PDB file of C-alpha atoms in Angstrom:
ATOM      1  CA  ASN A 258      34.512  86.562   4.994  1.00 81.00           C
ATOM      2  CA  LYS A 259      38.109  86.193   6.145  1.00 87.00           C
ATOM      3  CA  TYR A 260      37.989  82.464   6.925  1.00 88.00           C
ATOM      4  CA  GLN A 261      36.234  81.577   3.704  1.00 86.00           C
ATOM      5  CA  LYS A 262      38.891  83.392   1.689  1.00 90.00           C
ATOM      6  CA  PHE A 263      41.641  81.592   3.611  1.00 91.00           C
ATOM      7  CA  PHE A 264      39.931  78.236   3.050  1.00 88.00           C
ATOM      8  CA  ASN A 265      39.629  78.962  -0.688  1.00 88.00           C
ATOM      9  CA  TYR A 266      43.378  79.627  -0.897  1.00 92.00           C
ATOM     10  CA  ILE A 267      44.135  76.386   0.950  1.00 91.00           C
ATOM     11  CA  PHE A 268      41.719  74.486  -1.316  1.00 90.00           C
ATOM     12  CA  LYS A 269      43.353  75.894  -4.459  1.00 91.00           C
ATOM     13  CA  PHE A 270      46.792  75.065  -3.087  1.00 93.00           C
ATOM     14  CA  ILE A 271      45.714  71.457  -2.496  1.00 91.00           C
ATOM     15  CA  TRP A 272      44.508  71.257  -6.116  1.00 91.00           C
ATOM     16  CA  ILE A 273      47.847  72.564  -7.387  1.00 93.00           C
ATOM     17  CA  LEU A 274      49.795  70.244  -5.104  1.00 90.00           C
ATOM     18  CA  THR A 275      47.734  67.266  -6.261  1.00 90.00           C
ATOM     19  CA  PHE A 276      48.291  68.161  -9.906  1.00 92.00           C
ATOM     20  CA  ILE A 277      52.044  68.471  -9.359  1.00 92.00           C
ATOM     21  CA  LEU A 278      52.100  65.143  -7.528  1.00 89.00           C
ATOM     22  CA  LEU A 279      50.212  63.487 -10.383  1.00 89.00           C
ATOM     23  CA  VAL A 280      52.557  64.885 -13.018  1.00 92.00           C
ATOM     24  CA  PHE A 281      55.804  64.098 -11.230  1.00 89.00           C
ATOM     25  CA  MET A 282      54.715  61.029  -9.285  1.00 84.00           C
ATOM     26  CA  ASP A 283      57.158  58.233  -8.698  1.00 87.00           C
ATOM     27  CA  ARG A 284      54.878  55.211  -8.820  1.00 87.00           C
ATOM     28  CA  ASP A 285      57.362  53.082  -6.915  1.00 92.00           C
ATOM     29  CA  ASN A 286      57.275  55.394  -3.889  1.00 91.00           C
ATOM     30  CA  ILE A 287      54.354  54.208  -1.779  1.00 93.00           C
ATOM     31  CA  PHE A 288      54.337  57.394   0.311  1.00 92.00           C
ATOM     32  CA  ILE A 289      53.809  59.662  -2.705  1.00 89.00           C
ATOM     33  CA  VAL A 290      51.132  57.372  -4.113  1.00 91.00           C
ATOM     34  CA  SER A 291      49.316  57.264  -0.767  1.00 92.00           C
ATOM     35  CA  LEU A 292      49.592  61.026  -0.344  1.00 89.00           C
ATOM     36  CA  THR A 293      48.187  61.646  -3.814  1.00 91.00           C
ATOM     37  CA  ILE A 294      45.262  59.279  -3.307  1.00 92.00           C
ATOM     38  CA  SER A 295      44.557  60.824   0.097  1.00 93.00           C
ATOM     39  CA  LEU A 296      44.567  64.336  -1.351  1.00 92.00           C
ATOM     40  CA  LEU A 297      42.229  63.252  -4.137  1.00 93.00           C
ATOM     41  CA  ILE A 298      39.808  61.773  -1.602  1.00 95.00           C
ATOM     42  CA  ILE A 299      39.953  64.919   0.543  1.00 92.00           C
ATOM     43  CA  ILE A 300      39.407  67.170  -2.467  1.00 94.00           C
ATOM     44  CA  SER A 301      36.474  65.039  -3.615  1.00 94.00           C
ATOM     45  CA  PHE A 302      34.873  65.132  -0.171  1.00 94.00           C
ATOM     46  CA  ILE A 303      35.277  68.910   0.144  1.00 91.00           C
ATOM     47  CA  THR A 304      33.890  69.460  -3.350  1.00 92.00           C
ATOM     48  CA  ILE A 305      30.818  67.323  -2.637  1.00 95.00           C
ATOM     49  CA  VAL A 306      30.142  69.108   0.661  1.00 93.00           C
ATOM     50  CA  ARG A 307      30.535  72.531  -0.969  1.00 90.00           C
ATOM     51  CA  SER A 308      28.230  71.633  -3.855  1.00 93.00           C
ATOM     52  CA  LEU A 309      25.535  70.326  -1.475  1.00 94.00           C
ATOM     53  CA  ASN A 310      25.843  73.485   0.598  1.00 91.00           C
ATOM     54  CA  SER A 311      25.546  75.629  -2.515  1.00 90.00           C
ATOM     55  CA  ARG A 312      22.473  73.677  -3.636  1.00 90.00           C
ATOM     56  CA  ASN A 313      20.809  74.266  -0.277  1.00 90.00           C
ATOM     57  CA  GLU A 314      21.616  77.989  -0.407  1.00 87.00           C
ATOM     58  CA  TRP A 315      20.099  78.232  -3.885  1.00 84.00           C
ATOM     59  CA  ARG A 316      16.989  76.432  -2.689  1.00 84.00           C
ATOM     60  CA  LYS A 317      16.588  79.018   0.088  1.00 83.00           C
ATOM     61  CA  ILE A 318      17.013  81.843  -2.416  1.00 80.00           C
ATOM     62  CA  ILE A 319      14.427  80.300  -4.747  1.00 76.00           C
ATOM     63  CA  GLU A 320      11.948  79.669  -1.912  1.00 79.00           C
ATOM     64  CA  ASP A 321      12.328  83.271  -0.697  1.00 79.00           C
ATOM     65  CA  GLY A 322      11.243  84.431  -4.146  1.00 73.00           C
ATOM     66  CA  ASP A 323      14.476  86.253  -4.969  1.00 65.00           C
ATOM     67  CA  VAL A 324      14.677  84.391  -8.289  1.00 66.00           C
ATOM     68  CA  GLU A 325      12.031  84.868 -10.960  1.00 67.00           C
ATOM     69  CA  ILE A 326      12.264  81.333 -12.385  1.00 65.00           C
ATOM     70  CA  LYS A 327      10.784  79.655  -9.317  1.00 57.00           C
ATOM     71  CA  ASP A 328       7.804  78.257 -11.275  1.00 62.00           C
ATOM     72  CA  LYS A 329      10.095  76.711 -13.913  1.00 66.00           C
ATOM     73  CA  ILE A 330      12.198  74.686 -11.443  1.00 63.00           C
ATOM     74  CA  HIS A 331      10.900  71.415 -10.014  1.00 64.00           C
ATOM     75  CA  PHE A 332      12.607  69.579  -7.165  1.00 60.00           C
TER      76      PHE A 332
END
């Protein structure tokens, strides 16, 4: 999927940018501090949404019987 690949590149870029900001952050500059905290909140939100989406996709796969360990997993 073209859009998913583009989103993954943007998401990875945000991770790299956040890491660079954390390493080279000037703690006296309120703009940089605010930007870093905002990026961390955005990354956290996106990660939570993606993990919940992945969980729901796996549940569908398990319910369809495509996975042989269905009897071993309890929700």
